[in-house]
Every structure is written in C-alpha cells, then in structure tokens.
Coordinates of C-alpha atoms and ligand atoms in Angstrom, one line a residue:
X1 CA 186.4 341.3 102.6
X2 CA 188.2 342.1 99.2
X3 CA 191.6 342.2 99.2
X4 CA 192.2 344.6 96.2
X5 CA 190.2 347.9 95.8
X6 CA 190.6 350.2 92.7
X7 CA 189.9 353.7 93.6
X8 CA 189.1 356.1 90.3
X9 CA 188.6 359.8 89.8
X10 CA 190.3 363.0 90.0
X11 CA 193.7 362.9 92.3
X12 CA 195.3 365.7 93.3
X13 CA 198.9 366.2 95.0
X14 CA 202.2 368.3 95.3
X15 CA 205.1 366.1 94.4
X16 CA 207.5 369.0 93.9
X17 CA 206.8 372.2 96.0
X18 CA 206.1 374.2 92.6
X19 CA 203.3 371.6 91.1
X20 CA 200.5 370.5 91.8
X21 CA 199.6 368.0 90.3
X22 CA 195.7 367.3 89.2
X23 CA 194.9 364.3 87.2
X24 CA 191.9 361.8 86.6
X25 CA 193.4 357.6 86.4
X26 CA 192.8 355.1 88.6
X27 CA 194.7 352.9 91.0
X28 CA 195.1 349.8 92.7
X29 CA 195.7 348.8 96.0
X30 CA 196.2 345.6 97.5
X31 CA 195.9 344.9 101.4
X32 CA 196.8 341.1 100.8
X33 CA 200.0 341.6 103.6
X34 CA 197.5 343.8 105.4
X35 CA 199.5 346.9 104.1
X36 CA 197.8 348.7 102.1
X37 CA 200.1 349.6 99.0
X38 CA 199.2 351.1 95.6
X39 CA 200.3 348.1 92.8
X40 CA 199.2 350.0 90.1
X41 CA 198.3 353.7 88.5
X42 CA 196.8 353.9 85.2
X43 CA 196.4 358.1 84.7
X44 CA 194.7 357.2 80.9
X45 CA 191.7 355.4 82.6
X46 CA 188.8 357.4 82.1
X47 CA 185.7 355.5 84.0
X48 CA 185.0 353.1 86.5
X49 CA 184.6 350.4 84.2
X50 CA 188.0 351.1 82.2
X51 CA 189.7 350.7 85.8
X52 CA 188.3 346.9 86.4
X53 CA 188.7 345.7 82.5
X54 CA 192.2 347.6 82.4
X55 CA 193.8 346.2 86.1
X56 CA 192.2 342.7 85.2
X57 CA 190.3 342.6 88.3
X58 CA 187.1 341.9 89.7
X59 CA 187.8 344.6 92.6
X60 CA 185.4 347.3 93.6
X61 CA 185.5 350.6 92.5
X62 CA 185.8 353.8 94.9
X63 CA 185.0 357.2 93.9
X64 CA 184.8 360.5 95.1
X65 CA 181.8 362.6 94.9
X66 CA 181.8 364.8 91.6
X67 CA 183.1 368.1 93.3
X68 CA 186.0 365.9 95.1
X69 CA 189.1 364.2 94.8
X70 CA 191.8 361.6 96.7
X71 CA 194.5 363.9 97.8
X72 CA 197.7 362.0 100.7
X73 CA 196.7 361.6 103.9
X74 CA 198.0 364.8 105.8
X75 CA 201.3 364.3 108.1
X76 CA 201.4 366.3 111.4
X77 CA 205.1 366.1 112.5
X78 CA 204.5 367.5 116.1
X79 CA 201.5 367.5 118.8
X80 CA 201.6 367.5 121.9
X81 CA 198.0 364.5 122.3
X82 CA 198.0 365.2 126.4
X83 CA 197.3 369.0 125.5
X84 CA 194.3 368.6 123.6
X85 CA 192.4 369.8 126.2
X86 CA 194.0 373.2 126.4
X87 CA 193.8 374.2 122.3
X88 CA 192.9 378.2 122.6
X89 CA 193.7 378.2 126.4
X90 CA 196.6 380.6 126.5
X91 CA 196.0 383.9 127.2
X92 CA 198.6 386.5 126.6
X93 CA 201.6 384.4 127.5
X94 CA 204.5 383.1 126.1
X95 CA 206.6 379.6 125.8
X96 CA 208.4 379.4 129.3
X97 CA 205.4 381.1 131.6
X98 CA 202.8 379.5 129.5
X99 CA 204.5 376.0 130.3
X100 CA 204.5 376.5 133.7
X101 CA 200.7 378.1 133.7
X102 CA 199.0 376.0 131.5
X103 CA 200.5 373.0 129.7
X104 CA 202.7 371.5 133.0
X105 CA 199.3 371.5 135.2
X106 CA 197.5 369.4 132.5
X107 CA 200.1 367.4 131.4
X108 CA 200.3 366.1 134.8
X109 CA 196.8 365.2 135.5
X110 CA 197.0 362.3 133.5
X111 CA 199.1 360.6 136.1
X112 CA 199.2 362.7 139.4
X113 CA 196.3 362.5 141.7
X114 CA 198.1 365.1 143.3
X115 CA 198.3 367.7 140.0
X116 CA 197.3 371.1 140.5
X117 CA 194.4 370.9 138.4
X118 CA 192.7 368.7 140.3
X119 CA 192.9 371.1 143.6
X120 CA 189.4 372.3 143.7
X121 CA 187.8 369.1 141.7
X122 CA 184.1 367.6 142.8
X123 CA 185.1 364.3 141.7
X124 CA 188.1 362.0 142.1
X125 CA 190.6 362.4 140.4
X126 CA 191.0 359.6 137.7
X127 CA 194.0 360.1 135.9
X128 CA 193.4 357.3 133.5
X129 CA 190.2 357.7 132.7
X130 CA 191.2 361.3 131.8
X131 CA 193.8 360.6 129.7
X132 CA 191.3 357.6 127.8
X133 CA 188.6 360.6 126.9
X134 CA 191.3 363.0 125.9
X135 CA 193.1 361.0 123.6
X136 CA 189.9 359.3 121.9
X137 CA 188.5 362.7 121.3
X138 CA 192.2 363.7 120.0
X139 CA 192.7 360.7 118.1
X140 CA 189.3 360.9 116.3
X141 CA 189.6 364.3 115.6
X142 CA 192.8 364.5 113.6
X143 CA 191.2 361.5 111.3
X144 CA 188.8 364.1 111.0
X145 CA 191.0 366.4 109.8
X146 CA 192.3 363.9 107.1
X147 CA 195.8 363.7 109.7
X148 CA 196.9 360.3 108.5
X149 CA 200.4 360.0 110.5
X150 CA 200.7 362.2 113.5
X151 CA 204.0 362.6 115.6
X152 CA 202.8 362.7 119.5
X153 CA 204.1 363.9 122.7
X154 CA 202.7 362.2 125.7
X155 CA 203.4 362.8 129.0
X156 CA 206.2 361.4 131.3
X157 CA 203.4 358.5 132.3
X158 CA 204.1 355.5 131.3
X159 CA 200.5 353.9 131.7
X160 CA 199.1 357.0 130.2
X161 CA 201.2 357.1 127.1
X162 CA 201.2 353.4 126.6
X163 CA 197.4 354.2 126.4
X164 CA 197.7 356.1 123.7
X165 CA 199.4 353.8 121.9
X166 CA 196.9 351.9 122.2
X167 CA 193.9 354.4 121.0
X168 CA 196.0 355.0 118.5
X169 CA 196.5 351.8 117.0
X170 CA 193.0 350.4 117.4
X171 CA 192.0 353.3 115.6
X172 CA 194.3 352.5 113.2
X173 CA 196.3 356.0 112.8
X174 CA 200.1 355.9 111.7
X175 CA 201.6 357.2 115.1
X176 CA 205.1 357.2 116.5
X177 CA 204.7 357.7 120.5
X178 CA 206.7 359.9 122.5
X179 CA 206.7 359.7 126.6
X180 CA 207.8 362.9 127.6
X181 CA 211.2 363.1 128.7
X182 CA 211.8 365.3 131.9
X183 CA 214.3 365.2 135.0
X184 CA 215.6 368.4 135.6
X185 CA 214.7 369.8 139.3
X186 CA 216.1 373.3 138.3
X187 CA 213.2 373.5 135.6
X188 CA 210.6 371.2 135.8
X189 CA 208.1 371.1 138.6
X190 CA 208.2 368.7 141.5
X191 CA 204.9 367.3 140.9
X192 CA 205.9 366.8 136.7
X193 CA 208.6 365.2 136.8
X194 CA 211.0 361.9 136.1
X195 CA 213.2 361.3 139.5
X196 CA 216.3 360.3 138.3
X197 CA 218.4 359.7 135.3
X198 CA 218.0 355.9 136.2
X199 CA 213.7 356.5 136.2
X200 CA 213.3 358.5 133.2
X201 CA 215.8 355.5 131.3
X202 CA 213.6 352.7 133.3
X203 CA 210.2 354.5 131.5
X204 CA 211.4 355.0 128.4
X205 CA 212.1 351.4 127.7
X206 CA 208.9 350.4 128.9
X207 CA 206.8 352.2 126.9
X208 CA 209.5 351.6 123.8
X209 CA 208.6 347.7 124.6
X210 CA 205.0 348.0 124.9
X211 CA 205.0 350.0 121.1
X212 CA 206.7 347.0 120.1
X213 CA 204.3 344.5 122.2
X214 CA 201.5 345.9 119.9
X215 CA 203.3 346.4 116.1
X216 CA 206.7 344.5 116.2
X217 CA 206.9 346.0 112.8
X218 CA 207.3 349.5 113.8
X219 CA 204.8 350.5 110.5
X220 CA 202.0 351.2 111.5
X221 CA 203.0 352.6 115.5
X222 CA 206.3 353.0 117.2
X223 CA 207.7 354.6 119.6
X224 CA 209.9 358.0 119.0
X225 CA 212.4 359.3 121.6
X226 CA 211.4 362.6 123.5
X227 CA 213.3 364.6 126.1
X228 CA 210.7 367.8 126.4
X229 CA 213.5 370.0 125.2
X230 CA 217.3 370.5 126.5
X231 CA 216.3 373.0 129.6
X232 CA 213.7 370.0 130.9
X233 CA 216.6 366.9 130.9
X234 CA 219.6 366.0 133.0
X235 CA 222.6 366.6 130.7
X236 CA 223.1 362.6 131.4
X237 CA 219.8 362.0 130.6
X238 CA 220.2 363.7 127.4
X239 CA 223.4 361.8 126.7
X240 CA 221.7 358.2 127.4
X241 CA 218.8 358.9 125.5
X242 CA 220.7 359.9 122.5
X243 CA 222.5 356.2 123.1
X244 CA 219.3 354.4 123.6
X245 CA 217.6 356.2 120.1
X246 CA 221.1 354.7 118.5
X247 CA 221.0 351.3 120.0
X248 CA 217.6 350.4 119.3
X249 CA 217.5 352.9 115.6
X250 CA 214.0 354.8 116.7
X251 CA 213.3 358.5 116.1
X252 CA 214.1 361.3 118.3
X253 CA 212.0 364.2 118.6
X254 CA 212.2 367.8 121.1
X255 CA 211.8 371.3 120.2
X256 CA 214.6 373.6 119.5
X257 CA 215.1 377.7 119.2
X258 CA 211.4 378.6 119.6
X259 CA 211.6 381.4 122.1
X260 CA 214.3 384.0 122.5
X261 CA 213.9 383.3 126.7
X262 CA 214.4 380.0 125.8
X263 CA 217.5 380.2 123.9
X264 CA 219.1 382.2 126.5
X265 CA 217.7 379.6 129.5
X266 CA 219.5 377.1 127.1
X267 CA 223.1 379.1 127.0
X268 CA 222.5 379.3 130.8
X269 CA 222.1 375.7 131.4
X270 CA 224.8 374.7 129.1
X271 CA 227.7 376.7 129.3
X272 CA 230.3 374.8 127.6
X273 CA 228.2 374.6 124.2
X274 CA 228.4 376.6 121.3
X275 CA 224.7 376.9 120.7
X276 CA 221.4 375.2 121.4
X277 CA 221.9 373.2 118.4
X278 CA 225.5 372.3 119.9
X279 CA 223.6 370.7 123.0
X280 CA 221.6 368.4 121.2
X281 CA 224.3 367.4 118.9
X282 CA 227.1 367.0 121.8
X283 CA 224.7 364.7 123.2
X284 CA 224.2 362.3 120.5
X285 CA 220.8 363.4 119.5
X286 CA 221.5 364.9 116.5
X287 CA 220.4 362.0 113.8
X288 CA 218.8 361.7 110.5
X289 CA 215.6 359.9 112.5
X290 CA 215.6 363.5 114.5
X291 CA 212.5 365.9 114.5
X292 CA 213.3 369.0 115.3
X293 CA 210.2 371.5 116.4
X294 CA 210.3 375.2 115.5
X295 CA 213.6 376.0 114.4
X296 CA 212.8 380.0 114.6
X297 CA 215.8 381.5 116.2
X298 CA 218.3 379.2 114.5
X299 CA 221.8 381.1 113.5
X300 CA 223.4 380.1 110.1
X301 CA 226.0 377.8 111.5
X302 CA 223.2 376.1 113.4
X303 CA 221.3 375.6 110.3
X304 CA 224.5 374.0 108.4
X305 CA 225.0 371.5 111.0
X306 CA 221.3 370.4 111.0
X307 CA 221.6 370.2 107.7
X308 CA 225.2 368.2 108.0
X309 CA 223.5 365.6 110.3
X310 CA 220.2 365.2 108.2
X311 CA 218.0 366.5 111.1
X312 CA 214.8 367.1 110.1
X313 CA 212.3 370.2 110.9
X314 CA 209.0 370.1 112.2
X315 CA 207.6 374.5 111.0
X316 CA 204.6 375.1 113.6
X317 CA 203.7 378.2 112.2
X318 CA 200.3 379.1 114.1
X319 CA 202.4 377.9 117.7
X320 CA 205.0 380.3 116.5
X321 CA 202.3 383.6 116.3
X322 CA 199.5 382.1 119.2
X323 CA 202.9 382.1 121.8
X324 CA 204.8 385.1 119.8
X325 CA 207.9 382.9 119.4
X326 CA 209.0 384.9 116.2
X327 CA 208.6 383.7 112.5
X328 CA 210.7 380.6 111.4
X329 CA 212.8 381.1 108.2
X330 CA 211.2 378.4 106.4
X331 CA 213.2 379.6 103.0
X332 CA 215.8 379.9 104.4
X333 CA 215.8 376.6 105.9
X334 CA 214.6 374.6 102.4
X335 CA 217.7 376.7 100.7
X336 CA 219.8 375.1 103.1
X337 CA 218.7 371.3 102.3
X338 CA 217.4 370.7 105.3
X339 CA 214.0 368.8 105.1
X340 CA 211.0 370.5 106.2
X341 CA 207.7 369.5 107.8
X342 CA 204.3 370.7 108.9
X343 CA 202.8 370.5 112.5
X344 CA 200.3 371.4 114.2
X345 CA 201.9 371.8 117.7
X346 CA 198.8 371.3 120.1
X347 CA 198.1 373.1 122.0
X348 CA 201.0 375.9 121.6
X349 CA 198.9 376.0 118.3
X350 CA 195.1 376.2 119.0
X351 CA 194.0 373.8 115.8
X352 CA 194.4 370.3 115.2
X353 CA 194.1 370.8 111.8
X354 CA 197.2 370.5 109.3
X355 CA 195.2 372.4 106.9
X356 CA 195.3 374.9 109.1
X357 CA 199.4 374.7 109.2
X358 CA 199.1 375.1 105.7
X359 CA 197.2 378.2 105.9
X360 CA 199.7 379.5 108.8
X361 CA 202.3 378.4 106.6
X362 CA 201.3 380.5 104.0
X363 CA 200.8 383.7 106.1
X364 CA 203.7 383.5 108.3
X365 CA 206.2 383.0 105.1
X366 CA 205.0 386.8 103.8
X367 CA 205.9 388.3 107.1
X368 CA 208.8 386.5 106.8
X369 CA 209.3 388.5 103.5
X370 CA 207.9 392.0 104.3
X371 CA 210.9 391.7 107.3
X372 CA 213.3 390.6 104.0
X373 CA 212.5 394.4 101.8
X374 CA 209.2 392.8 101.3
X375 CA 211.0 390.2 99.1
X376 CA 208.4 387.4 97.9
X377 CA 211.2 385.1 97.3
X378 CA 210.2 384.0 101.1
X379 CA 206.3 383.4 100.2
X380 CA 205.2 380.4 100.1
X381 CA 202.7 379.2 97.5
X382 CA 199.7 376.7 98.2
X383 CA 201.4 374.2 96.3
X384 CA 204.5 373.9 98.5
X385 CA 202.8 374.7 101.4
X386 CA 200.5 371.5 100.4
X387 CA 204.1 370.0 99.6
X388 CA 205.3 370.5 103.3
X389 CA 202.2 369.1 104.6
X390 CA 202.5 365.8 102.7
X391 CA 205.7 365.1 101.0
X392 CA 207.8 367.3 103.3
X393 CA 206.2 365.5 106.5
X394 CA 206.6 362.2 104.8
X395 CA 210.7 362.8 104.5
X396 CA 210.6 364.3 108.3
X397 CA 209.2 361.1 110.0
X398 CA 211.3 358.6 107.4
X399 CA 208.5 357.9 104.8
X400 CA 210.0 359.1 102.0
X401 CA 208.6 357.1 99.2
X402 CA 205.6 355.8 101.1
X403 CA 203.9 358.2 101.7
X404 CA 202.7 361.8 100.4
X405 CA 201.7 360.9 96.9
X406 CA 200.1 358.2 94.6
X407 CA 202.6 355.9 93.2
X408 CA 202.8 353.0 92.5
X409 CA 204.6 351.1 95.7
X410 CA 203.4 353.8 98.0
X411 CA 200.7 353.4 101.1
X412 CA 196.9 353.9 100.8
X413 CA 196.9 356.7 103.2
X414 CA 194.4 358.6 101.6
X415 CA 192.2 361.6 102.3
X416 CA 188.6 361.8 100.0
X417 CA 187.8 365.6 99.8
X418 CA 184.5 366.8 99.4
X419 CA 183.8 370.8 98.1
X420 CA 180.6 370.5 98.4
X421 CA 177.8 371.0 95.8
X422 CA 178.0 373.7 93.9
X423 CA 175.2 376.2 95.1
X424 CA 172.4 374.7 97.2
X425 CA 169.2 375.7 96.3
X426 CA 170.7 379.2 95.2
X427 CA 172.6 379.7 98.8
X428 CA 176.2 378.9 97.6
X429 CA 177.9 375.8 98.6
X430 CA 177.2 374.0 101.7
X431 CA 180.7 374.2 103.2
X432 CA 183.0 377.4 103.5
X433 CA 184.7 376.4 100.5
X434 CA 181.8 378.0 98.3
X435 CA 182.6 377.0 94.7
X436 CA 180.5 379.1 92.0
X437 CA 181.0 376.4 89.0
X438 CA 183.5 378.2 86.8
X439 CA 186.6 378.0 89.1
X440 CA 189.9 375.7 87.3
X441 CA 190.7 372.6 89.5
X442 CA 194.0 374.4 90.6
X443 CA 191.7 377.3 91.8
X444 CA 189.5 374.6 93.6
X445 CA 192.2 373.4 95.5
X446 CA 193.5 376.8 96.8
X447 CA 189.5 378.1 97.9
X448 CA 189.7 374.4 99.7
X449 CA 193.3 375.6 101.2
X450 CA 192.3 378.8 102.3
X451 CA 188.8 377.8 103.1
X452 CA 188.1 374.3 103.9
X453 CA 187.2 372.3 107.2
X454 CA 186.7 369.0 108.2
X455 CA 183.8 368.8 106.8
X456 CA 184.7 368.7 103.0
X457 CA 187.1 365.1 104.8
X458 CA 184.6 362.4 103.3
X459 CA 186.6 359.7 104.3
X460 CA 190.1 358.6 105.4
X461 CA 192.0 355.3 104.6
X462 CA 195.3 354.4 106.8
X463 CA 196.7 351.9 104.8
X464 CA 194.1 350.9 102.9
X465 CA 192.0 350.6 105.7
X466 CA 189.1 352.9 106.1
X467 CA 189.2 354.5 109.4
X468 CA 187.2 358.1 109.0
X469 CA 184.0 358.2 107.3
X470 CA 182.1 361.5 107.8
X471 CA 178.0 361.4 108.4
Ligands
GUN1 N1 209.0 373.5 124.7 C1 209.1 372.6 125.7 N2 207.9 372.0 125.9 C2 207.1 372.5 125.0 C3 205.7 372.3 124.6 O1 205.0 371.5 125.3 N3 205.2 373.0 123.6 C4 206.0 373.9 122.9 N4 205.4 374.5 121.9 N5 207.2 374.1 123.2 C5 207.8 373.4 124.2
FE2 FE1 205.7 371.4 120.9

C-alpha cells in the first residue's frame, strides 16, 4: 500500500464561525508513521494531474464525485454507546424519571444477568454478546454519519466498556472511552451500581490500563474520566477521580445543569457548595481536559468559572428539547470564552447524527432569541453551527490544531460528501438534498445542512485510513 495519497477537488470547512470556507486545491497526506497528517495544501492546483507534477509525487489521486466535496470529519463530544438501543424510546418523560425508566434498565444489561430488562426474556441473558452487537451497530453507524472522533459513555462494566474499546479501535474511530462512574446508594439503583468508593477506583484503572494496553499513544483511543454526573457519585468518589484524571493527565467528562429537578437534587446532595458548578470544581474536576454536557441552567458566575478553569462544553441541543431540559445559552456561553462543542447525546437525543446537532443547533439558538425580544444576535448561522461541529468539537476533546480543518500538519480525518446528481431522470436529486443546478456552493452546503443524511457520506478516512465506504 502507498504511503502518500493526494486528495483533489473542492474542500469545504468553517475555520472561524462566520466563514465558510469553499475552495478547490489539493493536498497531501502521508501515513508513513501510520498517522495520517496533511504535509502539504496547494489551493492554486486546478486538476488531478497539477496535484502529482506540483507535490513531486507519484501518489494516487482521490476525488470526490462532481456534486461533492472533503469537508472534517464530524466530532461528537458526548454519547452515551450503551444507549443506542433506546434512540426515540422516551416517551413523555424527563431527565431524572427517564433515567430511572429507560436508560438505567439498559445500561445494566450489558453486565447484569439480573437487570430488569431481561425479566420476561426467552433466551439467556448474555450480557456480552449484547453489548458486542450494540456497539458494532453503534460504532458503524456514526462512521456512517461521517462522526470521525466520538466521546463515549459506557457503562459501569468493565468487560463491557473495555469492549468497546476494542470495537472502536479495530474499526479505527478516534474514541476516548468512558466507564460510567456510579456509587451512590441514595440515587442509583441496587442492581446499577459501583459498591464502594474502593470498586468504582479498582474499575476505573482497569479499563484506563486496558485503553493503554491497545494505543499507548493515547491518539487514536483513550480513556476519558466519567462519574455519570455529581447526584450518581460518592462525594469521595468524586474527590479521587478528580485526583486520578490529574495523576495520569486524561480527560474528564459528566453532565452538568441539564434539568431544573436536577439542579435542585444537586443543591440537595451538596449542601455546603455554592452551585453545581461549585461541586465539580471543589472536587478537583474542574480542568481544561473537562467535557462538560449541557450546560443549560448555568448562572453567570457559573459560566465565569468554567470559563476561568478552561472547561469545555459539550451543547446537545436535540437531548435538550426530546427530554424538555430547557434551551442552552450557546451565545451566551461563546461570549464568555468558553469553548463550545457539538453532541449528539444518545439516546437523551434520538439521532446519532452530528449533522443533525447541527440542525438542532440551529433551531434551538432562535428560541433562544425569540425568549431574548426576539433578538437574532442568539441565532446561529450554518457556518458556525458547522464551526461547532468541527473546529469547536476539536478544541472540546484537545485537538485543537489537528483536527477540524485542512491544513497543513493536521489529521486526515476526512468526510467525502456526496449531493447527489442533479435531477435523475427528471425526478430531482436522489437524496433529500435535491440540488436544481443553479444553487452557489455556499447555498449547496446549507440544502446539505438542513437536508442531508448519511447517504450523501461517500466515504470516511480516520487518519488517513479509510474506514467508511458507502455502497
Ligand atoms: N445525566 C446523568 N446521566 C445522564 C444520561 O445518561 N444522559 C443524560 N442526557 N443526562 C444524564
Ligand atoms: Fe448524556
């Protein structure tokens, strides 16, 4: 196999949130260490044949189909892989009853032969083989979706999650692994959760050292820190996991301020703190390699010490309407500094699809306005909304740099889209994103936004390694 490739054709991406930016060039990438970096962009090649005589190398040539272009690999800083199962299962509840209904009863099944959900089951019940077909079908359908780095949530199982490292990495998906942090008897269930301070510390390492066992680089697959959320830990546990994430410098991630319930649980559970951000932060687990999911409810002094600690945001906008948490201040947060992300939140959120955050995005920033004197100061625009899907995730999970654009000393973590021909045998185009022939590029891109699919994903390279090729 050739070590350098030269992809050519148009590029599109959103290195600032007001631009995006739509050029034809080429570049080239060189997987010599295996990596997968971009060595050189040339944006005044004009053909395939320019590209090779211009880089000075024999190295084929990848192109999109006329109607497509290379845009970064989509970044989905928070999903929940275990609850893949359960995307649109959620009736009419909200966070805390719809944990204790739905996502607590699954989540357990991939460890517990004695789980609720396996009470009135034909067949044995196979934990592991459960958790193998979820998180293949999971895993596979995010690179679908053109997800090229994906922040998971397990569950507390240690064989289970390390199993997902594994799917993950054989596939060969950017992932940072979370096993579910959980110990609290006054909130979690008795058969969900960690025993003991002492356990939940025990299980953590092990599946930290078996994230190491497979990439000792940390690169491509590591694992990230994950008590549930401040009601679900110990206030020890919370305490040495925030020591652990500093000894061994990994990422943290929970969830913070989604649910007005939950905010008042939290002052409940913690009387001595100032606010739900105050918990995290007296606990050590306020660091710049912190994700922070949702971020709805947050006051402004909460907001200026996130921003004060470099805490970064996870904005899971269709979560935030499916459950009815409220609508996060995503404005308000960028205005404060503080570094924002997409995610999809699975299965709060019903869609895998980042895209789809995108869209949500979009949407939940004008209610956000029509509640501010229908001020459209708050919208936000398919170009930063594309922004926080690429760029803003890359800066959330510490990629800044490597990933979310195309230059030169960045990763090959690539998405080819398709639109689709332009009217099929007089029909209109064969996806939804039906383009009539006289649209600009930067009107193409926003009918793909608001309209597209896995289906216009062609293909999907993860460090210049192909790993999604749609038939
Ligand atoms: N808060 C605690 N656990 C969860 C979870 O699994 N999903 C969401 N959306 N919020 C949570
Ligand atoms: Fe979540």
């Amino acid at each position: 196999m050739g070590q350098e490739t030269i992809y050519f054709g148009r590029f599109v991406s959103a290195p600032t949130p007001d631009e995006l930016l739509i050029r034809t060039g080429a570049v080239l990438v060189d997987s010599k260490n295996g990596k997968g970096v971009i060595t050189k962009a040339d944006w005044t090649i004009d053909g395939p044949n320019g590209a090779v005589s211009k880089f000075g190398v024999e190295a084929p040539v990848v192109m999109p189909k006329d109607n497509g272009f290379f845009f970064p690999g989509f970044i989905d800083t928070h999903i929940h892989a275990s609850q893949y199962p359960n995307v649109g299962i959620f009736g009419k509840s909200t966070l805390l009853d719809w944990l204790t209904t739905y996502t607590f009863p699954l989540e357990s099944s991939f460890g517990n032969v004695n789980s609720p959900m396996y009470k009135d089951s034909i067949e044995p019940p196979d934990p592991l083989a459960r958790a193998k077909k979820v998180y293949n079908r999971l895993i596979n359908r995010t690179l679908a979706h053109g997800t090229t780095t994906a922040s998971y949530y397990a569950t507390i199982h240690v064989e289970a999650t390390n199993l997902l490292a594994e799917i993950a990495f054989k596939k060969g998906q950017r992932a940072y692994i979370g096993r579910v942090c959980m110990d609290r008897p006054e909130t979690c269930p008795d058969y969900y959760r960690d025993e003991s301070t002492e356990q939940t510390m025990a299980n953590t390492k092990a599946s930290i050292d078996y994230c190491r066992s497979l990439d000792p680089s940390g690169e491509l697959l590591a694992h990230i820190i994950t008590p549930r959320f401040a009601p679900s830990c110990l206030p020890e546990t919370l305490t040495q996991l925030g020591a652990l994430a500093k000894e061994e410098d990994l990422r943290v991630q929970t969830h913070i301020s989604e649910n007005l319930n939950e905010v008042k649980l939290v002052k409940e559970l913690f009387p001595e703190q100032k606010s739900y951000a105050d918990v995290y932060d007296h606990h050590g687990l306020l660091t710049p390699k912190t994700i922070l999911a949702h971020a709805v409810h947050l006051s402004k002094e909460e907001m200026r010490l996130v921003k004060e600690r470099k805490v970064k945001v996870s904005h899971c906008p269709a979560s935030n309407s499916a459950l009815g948490s409220g609508f996060c201040p995503v404005r308000e947060l960028l205005d404060e500094g503080i570094e924002v992300g997409l995610g999809t939140d699975v299965s709060g959120g019903y869609s895998t699809s980042i895209l789809d955050a995108v869209r949500n995005a979009c949407m939940v920033s004008r209610h956000v306005g029509f509640l501010n004197e229908g001020d459209s100061r708050y919208n936000l625009g398919v170009a930063e909304a594309l922004w926080l899907g690429t760029m803003g995730g890359a800066k959330v999970v510490g990629m800044e740099g490597r990933l979310g654009g195309f230059a030169e000393g960045m990763l090959w973590d690539v998405q080819e889209i398709n639109l689709g021909d332009v009217d099929v045998r007089g029909q209109g185009g064969d996806t939804d994103v039906d383009i009539f022939g006289w649209e600009n590029w930067e009107e193409r891109v926003a009918k793909w936004v608001w309209n597209g699919d896995e289906r216009n994903v062609r293909r999907v390279w993860i460090g210049g390694k192909l790993v999604h090729e749609r038939r």
